[in-house]
Tab-separated table of N, CA and C in Angstrom:
chain	number	residue	atom	x	y	z
A	1	UNK	N	1.454	12.301	5.177
A	1	UNK	CA	1.093	13.511	5.910
A	1	UNK	C	2.278	14.234	6.523
A	2	UNK	N	3.311	13.517	6.916
A	2	UNK	CA	4.436	14.172	7.574
A	2	UNK	C	5.190	15.097	6.626
A	3	UNK	N	5.153	14.843	5.332
A	3	UNK	CA	5.859	15.712	4.390
A	3	UNK	C	5.035	16.931	4.023
A	4	UNK	N	3.724	16.897	4.258
A	4	UNK	CA	2.867	18.039	3.959
A	4	UNK	C	2.989	19.076	5.068
A	5	UNK	N	2.948	18.635	6.290
A	5	UNK	CA	3.052	19.531	7.432
A	5	UNK	C	3.589	18.732	8.607
A	6	UNK	N	4.880	18.891	8.898
A	6	UNK	CA	5.483	18.043	9.919
A	6	UNK	C	5.123	18.444	11.353
A	7	UNK	N	4.351	19.512	11.532
A	7	UNK	CA	3.943	19.885	12.886
A	7	UNK	C	2.698	19.147	13.339
A	8	UNK	N	1.976	18.524	12.437
A	8	UNK	CA	0.855	17.665	12.786
A	8	UNK	C	0.717	16.645	11.678
A	9	UNK	N	0.124	15.545	11.833
A	9	UNK	CA	-0.413	15.036	13.081
A	9	UNK	C	0.705	14.555	13.998
A	10	UNK	N	0.326	14.220	15.220
A	10	UNK	CA	1.291	13.790	16.222
A	10	UNK	C	1.949	12.463	15.838
A	11	UNK	N	1.172	11.548	15.274
A	11	UNK	CA	1.669	10.223	14.915
A	11	UNK	C	1.151	9.859	13.527
A	12	UNK	N	1.734	10.426	12.460
A	12	UNK	CA	1.205	10.161	11.118
A	12	UNK	C	1.312	8.684	10.746
A	13	UNK	N	0.243	8.152	10.194
A	13	UNK	CA	0.194	6.716	9.924
A	13	UNK	C	1.192	6.261	8.874
A	14	UNK	N	1.572	7.125	7.933
A	14	UNK	CA	2.526	6.678	6.921
A	14	UNK	C	3.864	6.286	7.538
A	15	UNK	N	4.244	6.885	8.669
A	15	UNK	CA	5.531	6.568	9.276
A	15	UNK	C	5.571	5.171	9.896
A	16	UNK	N	4.403	4.550	10.063
A	16	UNK	CA	4.352	3.175	10.568
A	16	UNK	C	4.769	2.151	9.520
A	17	UNK	N	4.683	2.504	8.251
A	17	UNK	CA	4.861	1.542	7.173
A	17	UNK	C	6.336	1.284	6.883
A	18	UNK	N	7.043	0.912	7.930
A	18	UNK	CA	8.469	0.677	7.869
A	18	UNK	C	8.788	-0.627	8.601
A	19	UNK	N	9.926	-1.225	8.272
A	19	UNK	CA	10.280	-2.536	8.802
A	19	UNK	C	10.541	-2.617	10.284
A	20	UNK	N	10.701	-1.489	10.938
A	20	UNK	CA	10.947	-1.515	12.374
A	20	UNK	C	9.677	-1.336	13.197
A	21	UNK	N	8.515	-1.321	12.542
A	21	UNK	CA	7.252	-1.108	13.239
A	21	UNK	C	6.212	-2.152	12.822
A	22	UNK	N	5.321	-2.476	13.753
A	22	UNK	CA	4.175	-3.332	13.423
A	22	UNK	C	3.131	-2.487	12.722
A	23	UNK	N	2.505	-3.046	11.700
A	23	UNK	CA	1.420	-2.350	11.026
A	23	UNK	C	0.565	-3.340	10.256
A	24	UNK	N	-0.601	-2.887	9.939
A	24	UNK	CA	-1.506	-3.596	9.040
A	24	UNK	C	-2.205	-2.514	8.234
A	25	UNK	N	-2.268	-2.701	6.928
A	25	UNK	CA	-3.097	-1.787	6.150
A	25	UNK	C	-3.947	-2.584	5.185
A	26	UNK	N	-5.128	-2.041	4.943
A	26	UNK	CA	-6.062	-2.669	4.014
A	26	UNK	C	-6.427	-1.665	2.943
A	27	UNK	N	-6.659	-2.176	1.760
A	27	UNK	CA	-7.051	-1.367	0.615
A	27	UNK	C	-8.177	-2.096	-0.108
A	28	UNK	N	-9.299	-1.409	-0.260
A	28	UNK	CA	-10.415	-1.934	-1.047
A	28	UNK	C	-10.540	-1.072	-2.293
A	29	UNK	N	-10.649	-1.710	-3.449
A	29	UNK	CA	-10.691	-0.969	-4.713
A	29	UNK	C	-11.432	-1.773	-5.777
A	30	UNK	N	-11.764	-1.088	-6.852
A	30	UNK	CA	-12.319	-1.725	-8.045
A	30	UNK	C	-11.424	-1.334	-9.209
A	31	UNK	N	-10.845	-2.321	-9.860
A	31	UNK	CA	-10.002	-2.098	-11.030
A	31	UNK	C	-10.900	-1.720	-12.196
A	32	UNK	N	-10.603	-0.601	-12.843
A	32	UNK	CA	-11.438	-0.127	-13.948
A	32	UNK	C	-10.831	-0.421	-15.304
A	33	UNK	N	-9.538	-0.533	-15.361
A	33	UNK	CA	-8.797	-0.615	-16.609
A	33	UNK	C	-8.501	-2.080	-16.931
A	34	UNK	N	-8.731	-2.486	-18.165
A	34	UNK	CA	-8.519	-3.876	-18.545
A	34	UNK	C	-7.417	-4.028	-19.590
A	35	UNK	N	-6.453	-3.087	-19.619
A	35	UNK	CA	-5.375	-3.182	-20.598
A	35	UNK	C	-4.456	-4.349	-20.244
A	36	UNK	N	-3.637	-4.747	-21.196
A	36	UNK	CA	-2.767	-5.900	-20.967
A	36	UNK	C	-1.374	-5.499	-20.493
A	37	UNK	N	-1.103	-4.198	-20.360
A	37	UNK	CA	0.198	-3.751	-19.885
A	37	UNK	C	0.308	-3.930	-18.377
A	38	UNK	N	1.497	-3.758	-17.884
A	38	UNK	CA	1.696	-3.794	-16.427
A	38	UNK	C	0.949	-2.634	-15.793
A	39	UNK	N	0.277	-2.932	-14.685
A	39	UNK	CA	-0.450	-1.918	-13.941
A	39	UNK	C	-0.039	-2.048	-12.481
A	40	UNK	N	0.109	-0.918	-11.816
A	40	UNK	CA	0.437	-0.926	-10.398
A	40	UNK	C	-0.763	-0.426	-9.623
A	41	UNK	N	-1.285	-1.250	-8.719
A	41	UNK	CA	-2.411	-0.864	-7.883
A	41	UNK	C	-1.936	0.113	-6.826
A	42	UNK	N	-0.819	-0.204	-6.164
A	42	UNK	CA	-0.211	0.723	-5.214
A	42	UNK	C	1.257	0.379	-5.066
A	43	UNK	N	2.007	1.379	-4.612
A	43	UNK	CA	3.427	1.186	-4.329
A	43	UNK	C	3.759	1.898	-3.027
A	44	UNK	N	4.488	1.205	-2.173
A	44	UNK	CA	5.026	1.783	-0.955
A	44	UNK	C	6.487	2.089	-1.265
A	45	UNK	N	6.857	3.347	-1.201
A	45	UNK	CA	8.216	3.773	-1.539
A	45	UNK	C	8.821	4.512	-0.350
A	46	UNK	N	10.113	4.586	-0.188
A	46	UNK	CA	11.163	4.316	-1.158
A	46	UNK	C	11.627	2.855	-1.210
A	47	UNK	N	11.316	2.015	-0.232
A	47	UNK	CA	11.661	0.590	-0.304
A	47	UNK	C	10.510	-0.091	-1.029
A	48	UNK	N	10.632	-0.197	-2.352
A	48	UNK	CA	9.490	-0.592	-3.168
A	48	UNK	C	8.819	-1.862	-2.657
A	49	UNK	N	7.560	-1.707	-2.320
A	49	UNK	CA	6.683	-2.809	-1.970
A	49	UNK	C	5.372	-2.481	-2.642
A	50	UNK	N	4.808	-3.414	-3.382
A	50	UNK	CA	3.597	-3.064	-4.101
A	50	UNK	C	2.873	-4.235	-4.698
A	51	UNK	N	1.807	-3.879	-5.396
A	51	UNK	CA	0.939	-4.847	-6.062
A	51	UNK	C	0.859	-4.466	-7.533
A	52	UNK	N	1.388	-5.353	-8.391
A	52	UNK	CA	1.405	-5.122	-9.833
A	52	UNK	C	0.584	-6.192	-10.537
A	53	UNK	N	-0.100	-5.765	-11.575
A	53	UNK	CA	-0.947	-6.668	-12.349
A	53	UNK	C	-0.427	-6.761	-13.775
A	54	UNK	N	-0.383	-7.979	-14.288
A	54	UNK	CA	0.002	-8.253	-15.668
A	54	UNK	C	-1.145	-9.003	-16.322
A	55	UNK	N	-1.007	-9.275	-17.605
A	55	UNK	CA	-2.086	-9.943	-18.336
A	55	UNK	C	-2.525	-11.244	-17.667
A	56	UNK	N	-1.568	-12.081	-17.264
A	56	UNK	CA	-1.905	-13.399	-16.720
A	56	UNK	C	-1.399	-13.661	-15.313
A	57	UNK	N	-0.936	-12.629	-14.627
A	57	UNK	CA	-0.461	-12.853	-13.270
A	57	UNK	C	-0.582	-11.610	-12.404
A	58	UNK	N	-0.557	-11.868	-11.112
A	58	UNK	CA	-0.540	-10.833	-10.083
A	58	UNK	C	0.811	-10.965	-9.393
A	59	UNK	N	1.514	-9.853	-9.215
A	59	UNK	CA	2.836	-9.888	-8.593
A	59	UNK	C	2.841	-8.971	-7.375
A	60	UNK	N	3.217	-9.543	-6.250
A	60	UNK	CA	3.408	-8.771	-5.026
A	60	UNK	C	4.911	-8.659	-4.832
A	61	UNK	N	5.386	-7.442	-4.682
A	61	UNK	CA	6.808	-7.199	-4.443
A	61	UNK	C	6.961	-6.697	-3.024
A	62	UNK	N	7.868	-7.308	-2.280
A	62	UNK	CA	8.186	-6.853	-0.925
A	62	UNK	C	9.701	-6.719	-0.862
A	63	UNK	N	10.175	-5.561	-0.419
A	63	UNK	CA	11.607	-5.327	-0.320
A	63	UNK	C	12.071	-5.591	1.104
A	64	UNK	N	12.991	-6.539	1.223
A	64	UNK	CA	13.622	-6.875	2.494
A	64	UNK	C	15.025	-6.290	2.447
A	65	UNK	N	15.406	-5.551	3.531
A	65	UNK	CA	16.640	-4.782	3.502
A	65	UNK	C	16.623	-3.987	2.190
A	66	UNK	N	17.516	-4.262	1.255
A	66	UNK	CA	17.481	-3.580	-0.041
A	66	UNK	C	17.249	-4.547	-1.196
A	67	UNK	N	16.718	-5.740	-0.898
A	67	UNK	CA	16.504	-6.752	-1.928
A	67	UNK	C	15.018	-7.013	-2.133
A	68	UNK	N	14.502	-6.752	-3.335
A	68	UNK	CA	13.093	-7.067	-3.574
A	68	UNK	C	12.877	-8.565	-3.746
A	69	UNK	N	11.745	-9.033	-3.279
A	69	UNK	CA	11.328	-10.423	-3.481
A	69	UNK	C	9.996	-10.372	-4.203
A	70	UNK	N	9.864	-11.163	-5.257
A	70	UNK	CA	8.668	-11.151	-6.094
A	70	UNK	C	7.860	-12.408	-5.830
A	71	UNK	N	6.611	-12.228	-5.474
A	71	UNK	CA	5.685	-13.336	-5.260
A	71	UNK	C	4.747	-13.347	-6.455
A	72	UNK	N	4.944	-14.294	-7.327
A	72	UNK	CA	4.161	-14.388	-8.569
A	72	UNK	C	2.975	-15.308	-8.344
A	73	UNK	N	1.794	-14.772	-8.617
A	73	UNK	CA	0.542	-15.496	-8.411
A	73	UNK	C	-0.236	-15.529	-9.719
A	74	UNK	N	-1.159	-16.455	-9.861
A	74	UNK	CA	-2.023	-16.403	-11.039
A	74	UNK	C	-2.841	-15.109	-11.013
A	75	UNK	N	-3.446	-14.793	-12.120
A	75	UNK	CA	-4.305	-13.603	-12.183
A	75	UNK	C	-5.473	-13.815	-11.210
A	76	UNK	N	-5.541	-12.980	-10.153
A	76	UNK	CA	-6.600	-13.147	-9.153
A	76	UNK	C	-7.387	-11.862	-8.918
A	77	UNK	N	-7.082	-10.820	-9.699
A	77	UNK	CA	-7.811	-9.554	-9.569
A	77	UNK	C	-8.443	-9.248	-10.914
A	78	UNK	N	-9.751	-9.109	-10.928
A	78	UNK	CA	-10.483	-8.881	-12.161
A	78	UNK	C	-11.041	-7.464	-12.237
A	79	UNK	N	-11.167	-6.973	-13.435
A	79	UNK	CA	-11.758	-5.666	-13.694
A	79	UNK	C	-13.213	-5.655	-13.250
A	80	UNK	N	-13.607	-4.554	-12.610
A	80	UNK	CA	-14.998	-4.362	-12.226
A	80	UNK	C	-15.435	-5.083	-10.967
A	81	UNK	N	-14.514	-5.742	-10.287
A	81	UNK	CA	-14.852	-6.520	-9.095
A	81	UNK	C	-14.239	-5.854	-7.866
A	82	UNK	N	-15.012	-5.752	-6.791
A	82	UNK	CA	-14.506	-5.202	-5.543
A	82	UNK	C	-13.423	-6.141	-5.007
A	83	UNK	N	-12.228	-5.593	-4.794
A	83	UNK	CA	-11.083	-6.379	-4.332
A	83	UNK	C	-10.575	-5.803	-3.030
A	84	UNK	N	-10.210	-6.676	-2.106
A	84	UNK	CA	-9.664	-6.263	-0.816
A	84	UNK	C	-8.267	-6.854	-0.668
A	85	UNK	N	-7.307	-5.999	-0.290
A	85	UNK	CA	-5.928	-6.415	-0.084
A	85	UNK	C	-5.522	-6.001	1.326
A	86	UNK	N	-4.842	-6.913	2.039
A	86	UNK	CA	-4.366	-6.595	3.378
A	86	UNK	C	-2.900	-6.988	3.493
A	87	UNK	N	-2.070	-6.056	3.977
A	87	UNK	CA	-0.671	-6.304	4.273
A	87	UNK	C	-0.519	-6.255	5.784
A	88	UNK	N	0.061	-7.303	6.367
A	88	UNK	CA	0.178	-7.426	7.818
A	88	UNK	C	1.640	-7.700	8.152
A	89	UNK	N	2.272	-6.795	8.896
A	89	UNK	CA	3.693	-6.886	9.195
A	89	UNK	C	3.942	-6.854	10.702
A	90	UNK	N	4.701	-7.825	11.178
A	90	UNK	CA	5.169	-7.875	12.563
A	90	UNK	C	6.681	-8.062	12.510
A	91	UNK	N	7.468	-7.043	12.942
A	91	UNK	CA	8.929	-7.159	12.872
A	91	UNK	C	9.433	-8.416	13.584
A	92	UNK	N	10.419	-9.040	12.963
A	92	UNK	CA	11.081	-10.247	13.489
A	92	UNK	C	10.135	-11.447	13.604
A	93	UNK	N	8.916	-11.310	13.061
A	93	UNK	CA	7.968	-12.416	13.086
A	93	UNK	C	7.531	-12.794	11.668
A	94	UNK	N	6.738	-11.940	11.020
A	94	UNK	CA	6.202	-12.309	9.702
A	94	UNK	C	5.763	-11.095	8.899
A	95	UNK	N	5.598	-11.352	7.604
A	95	UNK	CA	4.955	-10.413	6.694
A	95	UNK	C	3.944	-11.254	5.927
A	96	UNK	N	2.657	-10.895	6.062
A	96	UNK	CA	1.590	-11.638	5.394
A	96	UNK	C	0.817	-10.717	4.466
A	97	UNK	N	0.322	-11.302	3.382
A	97	UNK	CA	-0.518	-10.567	2.441
A	97	UNK	C	-1.748	-11.413	2.151
A	98	UNK	N	-2.885	-10.756	2.165
A	98	UNK	CA	-4.164	-11.400	1.864
A	98	UNK	C	-4.823	-10.665	0.706
A	99	UNK	N	-5.384	-11.426	-0.220
A	99	UNK	CA	-6.206	-10.841	-1.281
A	99	UNK	C	-7.563	-11.508	-1.179
A	100	UNK	N	-8.579	-10.682	-0.976
A	100	UNK	CA	-9.943	-11.169	-0.751
A	100	UNK	C	-9.986	-12.239	0.334
A	101	UNK	N	-9.300	-11.946	1.426
A	101	UNK	CA	-9.242	-12.775	2.646
A	101	UNK	C	-8.460	-14.073	2.482
A	102	UNK	N	-7.900	-14.315	1.308
A	102	UNK	CA	-7.080	-15.513	1.095
A	102	UNK	C	-5.615	-15.145	1.290
A	103	UNK	N	-4.931	-15.887	2.164
A	103	UNK	CA	-3.516	-15.627	2.397
A	103	UNK	C	-2.714	-16.035	1.166
A	104	UNK	N	-1.973	-15.078	0.603
A	104	UNK	CA	-1.186	-15.358	-0.601
A	104	UNK	C	0.311	-15.233	-0.343
A	105	UNK	N	0.702	-14.596	0.771
A	105	UNK	CA	2.101	-14.491	1.176
A	105	UNK	C	2.159	-14.684	2.687
A	106	UNK	N	3.116	-15.517	3.132
A	106	UNK	CA	3.377	-15.669	4.558
A	106	UNK	C	4.876	-15.892	4.684
A	107	UNK	N	5.607	-14.800	4.900
A	107	UNK	CA	7.064	-14.832	4.924
A	107	UNK	C	7.562	-14.654	6.352
A	108	UNK	N	8.402	-15.562	6.801
A	108	UNK	CA	9.016	-15.447	8.127
A	108	UNK	C	10.057	-14.325	8.109
A	109	UNK	N	10.068	-13.525	9.172
A	109	UNK	CA	11.055	-12.449	9.295
A	109	UNK	C	12.066	-12.732	10.401
A	110	UNK	N	12.224	-14.012	10.736
A	110	UNK	CA	13.185	-14.375	11.773
A	110	UNK	C	14.613	-14.049	11.364
A	111	UNK	N	14.920	-14.156	10.051
A	111	UNK	CA	16.292	-13.925	9.595
A	111	UNK	C	16.417	-12.786	8.592
A	112	UNK	N	15.377	-11.954	8.466
A	112	UNK	CA	15.453	-10.806	7.566
A	112	UNK	C	14.512	-9.712	8.062
A	113	UNK	N	14.680	-8.531	7.510
A	113	UNK	CA	13.896	-7.375	7.933
A	113	UNK	C	13.246	-6.728	6.729
A	114	UNK	N	11.969	-6.413	6.857
A	114	UNK	CA	11.288	-5.629	5.843
A	114	UNK	C	11.961	-4.259	5.790
A	115	UNK	N	12.033	-3.654	4.596
A	115	UNK	CA	12.734	-2.390	4.388
A	115	UNK	C	12.365	-1.279	5.353
A	116	UNK	N	13.385	-0.712	5.978
A	116	UNK	CA	13.186	0.387	6.922
A	116	UNK	C	13.359	1.705	6.176
A	117	UNK	N	12.456	2.643	6.447
A	117	UNK	CA	12.499	3.943	5.797
A	117	UNK	C	12.079	5.024	6.781
A	118	UNK	N	12.705	6.191	6.691
A	118	UNK	CA	12.356	7.299	7.576
A	118	UNK	C	11.053	7.967	7.167
A	119	UNK	N	10.740	7.948	5.869
A	119	UNK	CA	9.549	8.652	5.394
A	119	UNK	C	8.842	7.863	4.295
A	120	UNK	N	8.245	6.716	4.652
A	120	UNK	CA	7.560	5.923	3.630
A	120	UNK	C	6.281	6.610	3.135
A	121	UNK	N	5.953	6.369	1.874
A	121	UNK	CA	4.736	6.909	1.263
A	121	UNK	C	4.072	5.823	0.433
A	122	UNK	N	2.758	5.866	0.362
A	122	UNK	CA	2.026	4.972	-0.532
A	122	UNK	C	1.502	5.792	-1.698
A	123	UNK	N	1.682	5.246	-2.881
A	123	UNK	CA	1.155	5.855	-4.099
A	123	UNK	C	0.093	4.910	-4.632
A	124	UNK	N	-1.098	5.406	-4.850
A	124	UNK	CA	-2.192	4.597	-5.385
A	124	UNK	C	-2.284	4.806	-6.892
A	125	UNK	N	-2.390	3.703	-7.636
A	125	UNK	CA	-2.590	3.780	-9.082
A	125	UNK	C	-1.348	4.088	-9.886
A	126	UNK	N	-0.175	3.946	-9.282
A	126	UNK	CA	1.089	4.150	-9.997
A	126	UNK	C	2.212	3.512	-9.188
A	127	UNK	N	3.340	3.274	-9.852
A	127	UNK	CA	4.470	2.641	-9.205
A	127	UNK	C	5.510	3.613	-8.688
A	128	UNK	N	5.311	4.906	-8.968
A	128	UNK	CA	6.284	5.901	-8.541
A	128	UNK	C	5.636	7.277	-8.642
A	129	UNK	N	6.291	8.287	-8.102
A	129	UNK	CA	5.801	9.653	-8.245
A	129	UNK	C	5.973	10.091	-9.696
A	130	UNK	N	4.995	10.767	-10.281
A	130	UNK	CA	5.095	11.186	-11.684
A	130	UNK	C	6.355	11.984	-12.003
A	131	UNK	N	6.824	12.802	-11.076
A	131	UNK	CA	8.021	13.625	-11.324
A	131	UNK	C	9.262	12.774	-11.573
A	132	UNK	N	9.294	11.529	-11.098
A	132	UNK	CA	10.449	10.661	-11.294
A	132	UNK	C	10.489	10.049	-12.690
A	133	UNK	N	9.351	10.009	-13.369
A	133	UNK	CA	9.259	9.600	-14.774
A	133	UNK	C	9.799	8.195	-15.075
A	134	UNK	N	9.696	7.265	-14.120
A	134	UNK	CA	10.009	5.867	-14.407
A	134	UNK	C	9.156	4.984	-13.512
A	135	UNK	N	8.922	3.746	-13.953
A	135	UNK	CA	8.137	2.767	-13.207
A	135	UNK	C	6.762	3.313	-12.814
A	136	UNK	N	6.120	4.053	-13.712
A	136	UNK	CA	4.847	4.678	-13.372
A	136	UNK	C	3.693	3.675	-13.417
A	137	UNK	N	3.548	2.950	-14.513
A	137	UNK	CA	2.540	1.886	-14.642
A	137	UNK	C	1.158	2.323	-14.132
A	138	UNK	N	0.692	3.439	-14.670
A	138	UNK	CA	-0.589	3.999	-14.227
A	138	UNK	C	-1.729	2.996	-14.338
A	139	UNK	N	-2.644	3.067	-13.373
A	139	UNK	CA	-3.774	2.146	-13.308
A	139	UNK	C	-5.041	2.921	-12.987
A	140	UNK	N	-6.081	2.665	-13.751
A	140	UNK	CA	-7.385	3.264	-13.462
A	140	UNK	C	-8.099	2.381	-12.450
A	141	UNK	N	-8.402	2.966	-11.290
A	141	UNK	CA	-9.131	2.208	-10.280
A	141	UNK	C	-9.953	3.165	-9.426
A	142	UNK	N	-11.002	2.619	-8.828
A	142	UNK	CA	-11.800	3.354	-7.853
A	142	UNK	C	-11.342	2.912	-6.474
A	143	UNK	N	-10.822	3.851	-5.699
A	143	UNK	CA	-10.444	3.551	-4.322
A	143	UNK	C	-11.707	3.603	-3.473
A	144	UNK	N	-11.969	2.543	-2.730
A	144	UNK	CA	-13.158	2.470	-1.890
A	144	UNK	C	-12.824	2.730	-0.425
A	145	UNK	N	-11.709	2.156	0.042
A	145	UNK	CA	-11.337	2.339	1.441
A	145	UNK	C	-9.855	2.018	1.624
A	146	UNK	N	-9.211	2.786	2.490
A	146	UNK	CA	-7.830	2.546	2.875
A	146	UNK	C	-7.740	2.772	4.372
A	147	UNK	N	-7.224	1.769	5.097
A	147	UNK	CA	-7.142	1.845	6.553
A	147	UNK	C	-5.770	1.394	7.013
A	148	UNK	N	-5.279	2.027	8.078
A	148	UNK	CA	-3.997	1.652	8.683
A	148	UNK	C	-4.242	1.354	10.153
A	149	UNK	N	-3.700	0.218	10.605
A	149	UNK	CA	-3.847	-0.227	11.989
A	149	UNK	C	-2.472	-0.460	12.585
A	150	UNK	N	-2.378	-0.278	13.901
A	150	UNK	CA	-1.193	-0.715	14.637
A	150	UNK	C	-1.668	-1.389	15.904
A	151	UNK	N	-1.259	-2.640	16.078
A	151	UNK	CA	-1.624	-3.432	17.255
A	151	UNK	C	-3.140	-3.425	17.490
A	152	UNK	N	-3.899	-3.571	16.418
A	152	UNK	CA	-5.359	-3.643	16.510
A	152	UNK	C	-6.062	-2.308	16.610
A	153	UNK	N	-5.327	-1.206	16.708
A	153	UNK	CA	-5.932	0.122	16.801
A	153	UNK	C	-5.925	0.801	15.443
A	154	UNK	N	-7.061	1.330	15.021
A	154	UNK	CA	-7.135	2.018	13.732
A	154	UNK	C	-6.559	3.419	13.871
A	155	UNK	N	-5.621	3.748	12.977
A	155	UNK	CA	-4.970	5.052	13.010
A	155	UNK	C	-5.355	5.938	11.836
A	156	UNK	N	-5.795	5.332	10.754
A	156	UNK	CA	-6.230	6.092	9.584
A	156	UNK	C	-7.317	5.297	8.885
A	157	UNK	N	-8.351	5.987	8.437
A	157	UNK	CA	-9.459	5.318	7.756
A	157	UNK	C	-10.040	6.280	6.729
A	158	UNK	N	-9.940	5.902	5.473
A	158	UNK	CA	-10.388	6.755	4.374
A	158	UNK	C	-11.432	6.017	3.536
A	159	UNK	N	-12.528	6.703	3.244
A	159	UNK	CA	-13.555	6.157	2.350
A	159	UNK	C	-13.601	6.894	1.021
A	160	UNK	N	-12.722	7.855	0.803
A	160	UNK	CA	-12.574	8.584	-0.455
A	160	UNK	C	-13.867	9.267	-0.892
A	161	UNK	N	-14.581	9.812	0.066
A	161	UNK	CA	-15.811	10.531	-0.232
A	161	UNK	C	-15.664	12.022	0.046
A	162	UNK	N	-15.098	12.382	1.192
A	162	UNK	CA	-15.010	13.783	1.572
A	162	UNK	C	-13.600	14.308	1.317
A	163	UNK	N	-13.540	15.479	0.632
A	163	UNK	CA	-12.258	16.085	0.293
A	163	UNK	C	-12.235	17.545	0.713
A	164	UNK	N	-11.041	18.002	1.040
A	164	UNK	CA	-10.792	19.413	1.259
A	164	UNK	C	-9.500	19.743	0.514
A	165	UNK	N	-9.558	20.680	-0.428
A	165	UNK	CA	-8.380	21.099	-1.198
A	165	UNK	C	-7.620	19.902	-1.786
A	166	UNK	N	-8.335	19.016	-2.462
A	166	UNK	CA	-7.764	17.815	-3.093
A	166	UNK	C	-7.095	16.852	-2.118
A	167	UNK	N	-7.475	16.918	-0.843
A	167	UNK	CA	-6.997	15.962	0.152
A	167	UNK	C	-8.192	15.201	0.705
A	168	UNK	N	-8.096	13.877	0.699
A	168	UNK	CA	-9.165	13.057	1.260
A	168	UNK	C	-9.028	13.011	2.769
A	169	UNK	N	-10.147	13.097	3.434
A	169	UNK	CA	-10.174	13.217	4.886
A	169	UNK	C	-10.165	11.853	5.561
A	170	UNK	N	-9.377	11.757	6.605
A	170	UNK	CA	-9.309	10.581	7.465
A	170	UNK	C	-10.465	10.670	8.453
A	171	UNK	N	-11.399	9.721	8.389
A	171	UNK	CA	-12.596	9.821	9.237
A	171	UNK	C	-12.323	9.509	10.709
A	172	UNK	N	-11.089	9.059	11.034
A	172	UNK	CA	-10.779	8.836	12.447
A	172	UNK	C	-10.522	10.158	13.166
A	173	UNK	N	-10.293	11.233	12.405
A	173	UNK	CA	-9.964	12.518	13.007
A	173	UNK	C	-8.496	12.652	13.354
A	174	UNK	N	-7.659	11.701	12.943
A	174	UNK	CA	-6.231	11.732	13.260
A	174	UNK	C	-5.403	12.583	12.301
A	175	UNK	N	-6.062	13.314	11.411
A	175	UNK	CA	-5.390	14.229	10.490
A	175	UNK	C	-4.420	13.544	9.535
A	176	UNK	N	-4.699	12.326	9.137
A	176	UNK	CA	-3.933	11.666	8.079
A	176	UNK	C	-4.657	11.959	6.781
A	177	UNK	N	-4.024	12.712	5.894
A	177	UNK	CA	-4.640	13.077	4.631
A	177	UNK	C	-4.040	12.275	3.487
A	178	UNK	N	-4.868	11.971	2.518
A	178	UNK	CA	-4.378	11.395	1.265
A	178	UNK	C	-4.645	12.463	0.221
A	179	UNK	N	-3.599	12.852	-0.500
A	179	UNK	CA	-3.787	13.947	-1.446
A	179	UNK	C	-3.522	13.520	-2.865
A	180	UNK	N	-4.125	14.277	-3.768
A	180	UNK	CA	-4.030	14.022	-5.190
A	180	UNK	C	-2.764	14.692	-5.742
A	181	UNK	N	-2.022	13.927	-6.548
A	181	UNK	CA	-0.804	14.496	-7.158
A	181	UNK	C	-1.134	14.918	-8.567
């Protein structure tokens, strides 16, 4: 939201998704595509952090400072099934990831920092912006809900039902929009 109109909102939720801030975000989706190529469910850029799917594995990438770390898991996301993913970050403490309420990553941040960025963005269903023409890994999925929390307070909540000018409305009223590229 801050790149669309920097005069509002007062505290855009995308700016929380950086290594110097506490945040939690959840994403509920249904994977529609069953191809065997690499697929990206979402990517947090410019410090690439994301969820990628391969034929036989699920890979979570988290970038610490400027070094990506790959957490390779068995295939745990199936086509046509409602899936919930939660990323929970506390600076200098931990970075945790849950898939369907099961903890799959628990990384101590006592001696490292999750990537800090001035203007982080999340891309759903691709690994990069289409204009960059690399690491796209398009994925067909139905987004059901996306929420951002800080210290237990909800700052953005999207159910992907109501749109205005190709922007999905944040039902919290905090003016965090998700727009179609």
